Coordinates of C-alpha atoms in Angstrom, one line a residue:
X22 CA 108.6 99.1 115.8
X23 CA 105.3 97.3 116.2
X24 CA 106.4 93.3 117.1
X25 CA 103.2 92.6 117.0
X26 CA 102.9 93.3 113.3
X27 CA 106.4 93.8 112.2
X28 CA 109.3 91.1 113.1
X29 CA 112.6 91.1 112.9
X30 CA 113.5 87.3 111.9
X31 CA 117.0 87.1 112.7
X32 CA 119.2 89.6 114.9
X33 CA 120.7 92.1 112.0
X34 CA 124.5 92.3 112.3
X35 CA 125.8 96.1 112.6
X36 CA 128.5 95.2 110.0
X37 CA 125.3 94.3 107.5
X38 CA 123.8 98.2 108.3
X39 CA 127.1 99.4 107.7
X40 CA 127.7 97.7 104.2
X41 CA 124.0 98.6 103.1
X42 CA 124.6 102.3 104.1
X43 CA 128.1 102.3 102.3
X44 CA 130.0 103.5 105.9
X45 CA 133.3 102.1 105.7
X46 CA 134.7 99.9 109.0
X47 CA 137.2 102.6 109.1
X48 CA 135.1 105.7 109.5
X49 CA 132.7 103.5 111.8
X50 CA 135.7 103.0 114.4
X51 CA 137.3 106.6 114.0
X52 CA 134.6 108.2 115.6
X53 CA 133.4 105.1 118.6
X54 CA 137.2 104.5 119.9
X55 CA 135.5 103.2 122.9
X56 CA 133.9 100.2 121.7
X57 CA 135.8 97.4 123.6
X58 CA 135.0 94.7 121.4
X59 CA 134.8 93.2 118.2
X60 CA 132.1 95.1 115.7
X61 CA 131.4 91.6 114.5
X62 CA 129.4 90.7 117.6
X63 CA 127.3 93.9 117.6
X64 CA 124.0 93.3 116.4
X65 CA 120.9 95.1 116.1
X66 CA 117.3 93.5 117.5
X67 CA 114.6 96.3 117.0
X68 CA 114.2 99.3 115.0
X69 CA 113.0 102.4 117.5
X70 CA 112.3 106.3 118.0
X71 CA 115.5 108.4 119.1
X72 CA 113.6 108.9 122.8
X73 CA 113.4 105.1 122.7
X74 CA 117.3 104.5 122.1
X75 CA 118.5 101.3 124.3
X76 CA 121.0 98.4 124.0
X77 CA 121.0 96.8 120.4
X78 CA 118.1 99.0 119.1
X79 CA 118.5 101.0 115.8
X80 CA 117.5 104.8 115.4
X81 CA 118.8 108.4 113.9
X82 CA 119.2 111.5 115.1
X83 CA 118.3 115.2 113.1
X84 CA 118.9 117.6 115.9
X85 CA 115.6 119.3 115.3
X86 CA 114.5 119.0 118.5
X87 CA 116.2 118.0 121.7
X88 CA 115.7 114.9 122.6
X89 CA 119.3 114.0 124.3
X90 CA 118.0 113.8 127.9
X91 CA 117.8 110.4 128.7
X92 CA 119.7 108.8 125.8
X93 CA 122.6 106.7 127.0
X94 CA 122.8 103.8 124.8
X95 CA 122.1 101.8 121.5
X96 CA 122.9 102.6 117.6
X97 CA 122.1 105.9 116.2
X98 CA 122.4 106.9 112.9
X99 CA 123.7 110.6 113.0
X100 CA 125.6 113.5 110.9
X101 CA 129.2 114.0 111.6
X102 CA 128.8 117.6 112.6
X103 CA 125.8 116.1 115.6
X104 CA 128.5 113.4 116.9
X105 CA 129.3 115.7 119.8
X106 CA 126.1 116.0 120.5
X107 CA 125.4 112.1 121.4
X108 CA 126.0 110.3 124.6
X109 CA 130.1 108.5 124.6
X110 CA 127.9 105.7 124.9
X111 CA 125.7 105.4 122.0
X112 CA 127.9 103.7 119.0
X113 CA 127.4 106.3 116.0
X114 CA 127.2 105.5 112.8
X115 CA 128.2 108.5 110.4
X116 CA 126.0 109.5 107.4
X117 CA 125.1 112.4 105.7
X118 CA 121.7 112.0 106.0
X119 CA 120.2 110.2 108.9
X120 CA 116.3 110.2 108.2
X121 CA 117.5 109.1 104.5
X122 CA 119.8 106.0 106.1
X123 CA 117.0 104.8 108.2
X124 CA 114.8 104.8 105.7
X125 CA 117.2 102.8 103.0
X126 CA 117.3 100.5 106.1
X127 CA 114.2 99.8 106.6
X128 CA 112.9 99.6 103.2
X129 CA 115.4 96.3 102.9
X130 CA 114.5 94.2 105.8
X131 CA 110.3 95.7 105.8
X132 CA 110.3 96.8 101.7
X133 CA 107.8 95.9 99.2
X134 CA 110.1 93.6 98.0
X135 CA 109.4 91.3 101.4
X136 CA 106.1 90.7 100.6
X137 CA 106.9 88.5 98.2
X138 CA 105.6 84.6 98.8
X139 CA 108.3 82.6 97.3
X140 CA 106.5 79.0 97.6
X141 CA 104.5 80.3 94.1
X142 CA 104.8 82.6 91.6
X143 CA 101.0 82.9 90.8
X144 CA 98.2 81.9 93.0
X145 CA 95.6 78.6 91.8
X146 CA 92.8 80.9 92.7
X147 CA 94.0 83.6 90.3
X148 CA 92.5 83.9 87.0
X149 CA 94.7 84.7 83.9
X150 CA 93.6 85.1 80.8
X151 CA 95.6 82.7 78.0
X152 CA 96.5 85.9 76.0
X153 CA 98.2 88.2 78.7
X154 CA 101.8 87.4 78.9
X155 CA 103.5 87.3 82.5
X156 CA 107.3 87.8 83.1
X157 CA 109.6 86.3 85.6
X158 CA 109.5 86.0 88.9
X159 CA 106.1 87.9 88.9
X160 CA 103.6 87.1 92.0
X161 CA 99.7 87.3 91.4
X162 CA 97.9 86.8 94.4
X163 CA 94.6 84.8 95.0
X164 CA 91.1 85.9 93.3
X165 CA 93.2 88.6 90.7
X166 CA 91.8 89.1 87.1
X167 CA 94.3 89.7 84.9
X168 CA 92.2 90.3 81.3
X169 CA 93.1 89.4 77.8
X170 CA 96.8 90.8 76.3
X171 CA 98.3 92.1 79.5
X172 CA 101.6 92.4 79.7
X173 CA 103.0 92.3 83.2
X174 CA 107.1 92.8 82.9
X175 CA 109.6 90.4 85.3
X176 CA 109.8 90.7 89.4
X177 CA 106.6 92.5 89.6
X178 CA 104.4 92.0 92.5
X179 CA 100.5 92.1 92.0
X180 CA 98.3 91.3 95.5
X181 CA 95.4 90.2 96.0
X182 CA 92.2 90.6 94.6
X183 CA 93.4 93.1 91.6
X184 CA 92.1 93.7 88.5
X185 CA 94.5 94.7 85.3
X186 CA 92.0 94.6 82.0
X187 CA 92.3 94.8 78.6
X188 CA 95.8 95.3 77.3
X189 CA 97.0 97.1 80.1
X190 CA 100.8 96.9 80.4
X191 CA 102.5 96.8 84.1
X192 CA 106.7 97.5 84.1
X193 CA 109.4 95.7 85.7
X194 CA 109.5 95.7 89.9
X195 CA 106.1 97.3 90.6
X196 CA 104.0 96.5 93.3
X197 CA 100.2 96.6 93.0
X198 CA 98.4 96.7 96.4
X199 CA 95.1 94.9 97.8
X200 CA 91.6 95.4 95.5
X201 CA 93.4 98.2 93.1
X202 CA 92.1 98.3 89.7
X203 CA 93.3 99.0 86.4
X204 CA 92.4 100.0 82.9
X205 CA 93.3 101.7 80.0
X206 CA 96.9 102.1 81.4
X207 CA 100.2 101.5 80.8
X208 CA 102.6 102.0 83.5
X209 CA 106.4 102.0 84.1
X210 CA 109.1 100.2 86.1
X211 CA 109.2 100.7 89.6
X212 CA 105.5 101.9 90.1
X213 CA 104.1 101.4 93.5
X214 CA 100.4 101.6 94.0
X215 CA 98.6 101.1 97.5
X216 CA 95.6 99.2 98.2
X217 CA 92.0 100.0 96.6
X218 CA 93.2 102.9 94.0
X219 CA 91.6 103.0 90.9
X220 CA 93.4 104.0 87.7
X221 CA 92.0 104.8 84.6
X222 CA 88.4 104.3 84.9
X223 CA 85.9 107.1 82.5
X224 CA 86.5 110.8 83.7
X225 CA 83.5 113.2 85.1
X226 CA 82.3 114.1 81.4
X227 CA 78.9 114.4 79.8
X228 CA 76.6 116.4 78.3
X229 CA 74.4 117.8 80.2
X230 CA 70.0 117.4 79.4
X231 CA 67.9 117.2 82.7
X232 CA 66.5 113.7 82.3
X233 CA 68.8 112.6 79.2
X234 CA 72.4 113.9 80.4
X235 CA 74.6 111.5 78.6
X236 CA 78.3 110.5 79.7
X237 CA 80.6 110.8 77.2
X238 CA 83.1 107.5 76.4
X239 CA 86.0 108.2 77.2
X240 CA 89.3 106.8 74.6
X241 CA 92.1 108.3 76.2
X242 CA 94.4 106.1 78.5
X243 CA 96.7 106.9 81.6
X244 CA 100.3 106.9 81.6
X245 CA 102.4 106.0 84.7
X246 CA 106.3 107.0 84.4
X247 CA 108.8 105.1 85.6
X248 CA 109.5 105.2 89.6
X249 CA 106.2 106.5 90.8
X250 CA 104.3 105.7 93.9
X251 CA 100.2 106.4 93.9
X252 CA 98.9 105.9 97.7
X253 CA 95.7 104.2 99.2
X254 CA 92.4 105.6 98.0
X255 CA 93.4 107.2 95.0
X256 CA 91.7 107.7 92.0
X257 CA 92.9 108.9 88.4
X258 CA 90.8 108.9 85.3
X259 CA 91.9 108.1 81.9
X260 CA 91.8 110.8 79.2
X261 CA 88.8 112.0 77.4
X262 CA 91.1 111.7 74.0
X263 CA 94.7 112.2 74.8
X264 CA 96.1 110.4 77.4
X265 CA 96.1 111.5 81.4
X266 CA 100.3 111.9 82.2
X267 CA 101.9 111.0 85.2
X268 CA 105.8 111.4 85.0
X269 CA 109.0 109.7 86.7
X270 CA 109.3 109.4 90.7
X271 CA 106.2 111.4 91.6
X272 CA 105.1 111.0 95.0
X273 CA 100.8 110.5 95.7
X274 CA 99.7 110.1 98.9
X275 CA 96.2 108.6 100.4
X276 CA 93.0 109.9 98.7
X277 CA 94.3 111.8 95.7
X278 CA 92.0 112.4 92.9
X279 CA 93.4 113.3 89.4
X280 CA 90.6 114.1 86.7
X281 CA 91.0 113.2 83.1
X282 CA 93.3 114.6 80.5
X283 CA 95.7 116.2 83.5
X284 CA 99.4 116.3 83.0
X285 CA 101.5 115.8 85.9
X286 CA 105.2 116.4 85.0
X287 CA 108.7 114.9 87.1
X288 CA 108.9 115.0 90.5
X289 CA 106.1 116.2 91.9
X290 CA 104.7 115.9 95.4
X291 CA 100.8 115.8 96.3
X292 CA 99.9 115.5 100.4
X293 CA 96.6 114.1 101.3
X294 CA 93.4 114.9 100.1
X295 CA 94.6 116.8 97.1
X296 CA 92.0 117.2 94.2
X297 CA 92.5 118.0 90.5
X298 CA 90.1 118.7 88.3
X299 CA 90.3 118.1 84.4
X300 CA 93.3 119.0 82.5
X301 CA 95.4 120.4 85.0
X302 CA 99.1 120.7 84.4
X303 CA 101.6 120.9 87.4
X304 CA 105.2 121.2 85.7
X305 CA 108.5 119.8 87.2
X306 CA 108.7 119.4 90.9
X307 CA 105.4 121.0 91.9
X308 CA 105.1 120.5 95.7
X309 CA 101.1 120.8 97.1
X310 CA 100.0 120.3 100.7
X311 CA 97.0 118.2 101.8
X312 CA 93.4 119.5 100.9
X313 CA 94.7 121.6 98.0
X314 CA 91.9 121.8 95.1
X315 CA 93.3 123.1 91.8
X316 CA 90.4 124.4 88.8
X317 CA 90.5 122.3 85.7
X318 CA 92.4 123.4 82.8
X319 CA 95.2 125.5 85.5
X320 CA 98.7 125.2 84.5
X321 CA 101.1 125.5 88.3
X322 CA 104.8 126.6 86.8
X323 CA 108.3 124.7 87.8
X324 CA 109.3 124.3 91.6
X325 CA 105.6 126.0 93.2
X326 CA 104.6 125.3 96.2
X327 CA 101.0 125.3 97.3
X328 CA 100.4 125.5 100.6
X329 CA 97.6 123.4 102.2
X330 CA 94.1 123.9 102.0
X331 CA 94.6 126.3 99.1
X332 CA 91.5 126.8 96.4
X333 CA 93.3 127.2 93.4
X334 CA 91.3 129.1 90.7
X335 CA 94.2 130.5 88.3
X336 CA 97.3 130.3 86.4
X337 CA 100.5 130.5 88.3
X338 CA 104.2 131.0 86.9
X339 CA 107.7 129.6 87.8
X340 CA 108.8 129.2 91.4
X341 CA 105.8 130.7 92.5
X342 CA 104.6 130.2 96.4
X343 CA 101.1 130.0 96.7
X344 CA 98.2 129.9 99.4
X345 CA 95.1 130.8 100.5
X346 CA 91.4 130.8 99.0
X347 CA 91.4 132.0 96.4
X348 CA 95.2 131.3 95.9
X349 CA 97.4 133.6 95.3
X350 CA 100.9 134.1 95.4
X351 CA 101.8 134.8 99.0
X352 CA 105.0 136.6 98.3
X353 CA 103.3 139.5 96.2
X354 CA 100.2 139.0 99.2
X355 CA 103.2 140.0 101.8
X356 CA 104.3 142.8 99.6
X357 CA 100.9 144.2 99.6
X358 CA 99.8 144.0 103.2
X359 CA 103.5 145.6 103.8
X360 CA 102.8 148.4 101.8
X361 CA 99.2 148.7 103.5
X362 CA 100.7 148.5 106.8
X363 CA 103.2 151.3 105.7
X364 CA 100.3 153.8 104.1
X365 CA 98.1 153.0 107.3
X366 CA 101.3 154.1 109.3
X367 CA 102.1 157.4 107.6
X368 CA 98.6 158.2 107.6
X369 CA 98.3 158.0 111.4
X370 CA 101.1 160.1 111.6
X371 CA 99.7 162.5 109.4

């Protein structure tokens, strides 16, 4: 962990890990029977890589890789069937999975939900408008514009410098990062959105005329479902006339751009980078690496995977598994240069 940016207030009891991970003092003592004193003294005072593991520092093991060398102490999060695999010396605490228990960890002491100034709920130097209606316990953080008939549901966090306009709606426990911007939107509970992303500004559209091109207005809106969390960087434009779609606990990363009227269904996963033009659709738990671009009006079926850097010019079905440029789907690519390699050989032997 970076003290210099991160700190850890007050030394964090074991027993409180334990509770927040659901481990049971039971299980915890069945498999460290030589711990030689009372778990109510152990205590946890920094947050570390595996390779790093010392006295009273917190980390987890995968068994991906072997670290154990010089590992001899501290806490380590680790699967029952690795225990044998750790030091006698490092207290274990049992869970099914490690890199999943870390991560509940530190989302509750470093979360979103820390950021949170409790000396005000919204900031003098914010301006709200006298129509837009503001839940409980919401923060709004200095120099935010928050426009005429926004809604903005209870415990939701907005930062700094933000702009929601007109009748935008924001959902219960979202968080809204540093200079992101908002229009024509309605989005969810439980919506995170990094710093300086921009949703639901006019999509690339217009009518081409050398000198007189004209952009066309755009009337559609963006819809955010519930659970979903948009990156740094990222832009997604509203719908020409129907609505761009974004659906429950899809995962954005940085620099993601989402072109009007696309429909993004449940689940879904886009890396870095990732680029779609108009009116793509990506069904249930489409998984894309970083630098992917997909053509507008492409449909990706249930459970693909795109690997990275793919150039994405077609139609793809169910479960398909997809690379290249042009894309195609790598297991019928495999099947062919198989069969090449095959032909090539009985033709040398011929």
């Amino acid at each position: 962990m970076n003290n210099f940016f991160f700190k850890i207030k007050n030394k964090i009891k074991l027993i409180d890990i334990l509770n927040t991970l659901d481990v049971t003092e039971e299980n915890f003592l069945n498999v460290n029977k030589n711990i030689n004193q009372n778990i109510e003294n152990l205590f946890i005072d920094d947050f570390v890589s595996f390779t790093n593991l010392k006295k009273n520092k917190l980390s987890f093991y995968t068994n991906k890789k072997d670290y154990l060398k010089n590992v001899f102490s501290g806490i380590c999060i680790v699967e029952k069937i690795n225990l044998h695999l750790l030091s006698d010396e490092v207290i274990k605490i049992p869970y099914k999975n490690p890199k999943k228990g870390f991560s509940t960890i530190l989302e509750k002491y470093f979360g979103k939900s820390n950021f949170k100034n409790k000396r005000y709920s919204i900031h003098p130097l914010a301006f709200i408008h006298k129509t837009a209606k503001i839940g409980n316990n919401v923060y709004i953080g200095p120099y935010s514009f928050i426009d005429e008939g926004v809604i903005i549901e209870d415990n939701t966090y907005i930062s700094e410098r933000v702009s929601i306009s007109y009748n935008c709606k924001i959902g219960k426990e979202c968080f809204l990062g540093v200079g992101s911007v908002i229009e024509c939107t309605i989005i969810n509970d439980k919506v995170m959105i990094s710093s300086n992303t921009v949703v639901g500004k006019s999509g690339f559209g217009f009518i081409p005329n050398k000198t007189k091109t004209q952009l066309t207005p755009h009337i559609g809106g963006v819809f955010i479902g519930e659970g979903t969390n948009i990156g740094a960087g990222c832009t997604i434009d509203r719908g020409l006339i129907d609505d761009t779609q974004i659906g429950k606990y899809v995962m954005i990363d940085n620099q993601v751009h989402i072109g009007h009227n696309s429909k993004i269904d449940d689940f879904c996963i886009l890396a870095g980078q990732v680029g779609l033009s108009g009116s793509v659709v990506l069904k249930k738990n489409v998984t894309i690496g970083g630098d992917v671009s997909i053509k507008d009006n492409v449909t990706i079926g249930e459970d693909s995977v795109i690997a990275g850097a793919s150039k994405v010019f077609n139609n793809f079905p169910k479960g398909s598994y997809i690379g290249g440029s042009p894309a195609q789907d790598i297991k019928a690519w495999k099947r062919m240069i198989a069969a090449q390699r095959l032909d090539l050989k009985k033709r040398k032997n011929n």
